[in-house]
Amino acid sequence: MPTTTAAQRREQARVKYDAFIRSCPTNQLLDRLSDKWVSLVVAALSTGPMRYSDLSRRLAGVSPKMLTQTLRSLQRDGILTRTVTPSVPVRVDYELTELGASLALLMTAVKAWAETHIEEVHEARDRYDAETENAGAENAGAGSQK
Amino acid sequence: MPTTTAAQRREQARVKYDAFIRSCPTNQLLDRLSDKWVSLVVAALSTGPMRYSDLSRRLAGVSPKMLTQTLRSLQRDGILTRTVTPSVPVRVDYELTELGASLALLMTAVKAWAETHIEEVHEARDRYDAETENAGAENAGAGSQK
DNA sequence: CTGGATCCTCCTAGATACTG
DNA sequence: CAGTATCTAGGAGGATCCAG
């Protein structure tokens, strides 16, 4: 028995790889885009600035916590600006920066790809599910997909 | 007190919104891309087919479970093909489909954006952190970011 | 060699309640 | 109006053992 097991070696590799991955710009961006609310916020703001409560209504179902959290991280990354107007009820406006607008453009490209190829994906899924039904012959309902 | 509280109304909205979001192709794609290993697998396979163990070595630190899970979902979506060669030790090859290659192309675009703008993001982050240090004047270490 | 099945542990989204 | 503070449940990811 060696002093380092396979699992230990893999774990060391994992740590190193993790650092590598995290330093990769592409991965950082992907992580950001993948956030459920980020794309929605960016999309909502792409038509112009909005107030907090506007966003809250537009993104129905978002909890104040998540909305704030999302907005903060995007602000930190320079995707949008937060402007406080100290009127009697406080008023806060959020607006995309140039960088944010550029990101919105990229998301348009992603959207285009998705809409072009989503049908192929669905067909592939149906084919795959049909095949595995033959092989597996157990769980008929293709209910869960994540 | 009305029969539906604010929270209840928001929850109803959440369910509806959730269904809407899930049916959105862009979101489905984003969900897929966001997976930590998906982009790496696609990138690895973009240079040619690979065996399971090759991938396992290439993506250092991935557990067999996650690798298999990732490969399965990509196979289901028609991104790659899985070819079993029933030799004495079984041999399995994974290879990108046309759809997968097209996806790799999209990821190149994403990568380009990321590399072009990552510096702006980092600058924005530094600025933001510097400002909040003044305001907050509490937690100095900017350690956690997700 | 290539995984399937199981258990277990974090981590985070979200609900809830409260404040300037 | 625009958030903050706190708590908890659920799920993703990993370790481990086992099988074809």
XYZ file of N, CA and C in Angstrom, chain B residues 41-50 58 95-96 104:
42
model
N -14.896 18.892 -21.649
C -15.028 17.682 -22.463
C -15.103 18.064 -23.935
N -15.937 19.044 -24.233
C -16.086 19.466 -25.626
C -14.748 19.965 -26.162
N -14.059 20.743 -25.361
C -12.763 21.257 -25.787
C -11.776 20.109 -26.037
N -11.789 19.137 -25.131
C -10.862 18.016 -25.258
C -11.150 17.207 -26.520
N -12.425 17.033 -26.800
C -12.804 16.211 -27.942
C -12.724 16.973 -29.268
N -12.586 18.279 -29.200
C -12.581 19.058 -30.435
C -11.347 18.767 -31.273
N -10.349 18.144 -30.672
C -9.142 17.812 -31.437
C -9.167 16.376 -31.933
N -10.260 15.684 -31.661
C -10.373 14.300 -32.128
C -10.980 13.409 -31.064
N -11.347 12.192 -31.442
C -11.976 11.249 -30.508
C -11.024 10.835 -29.391
N -11.594 10.489 -28.276
C -10.791 10.052 -27.140
C -11.480 8.902 -26.419
N -7.021 13.476 -19.010
C -6.967 14.847 -19.507
C -7.646 15.809 -18.535
N -16.654 10.788 -29.393
C -16.304 11.677 -30.492
C -17.404 12.704 -30.697
N -17.017 13.898 -31.021
C -18.009 14.949 -31.260
C -18.800 14.663 -32.526
N -18.757 23.608 -30.337
C -17.380 23.987 -30.046
C -17.058 25.337 -30.688
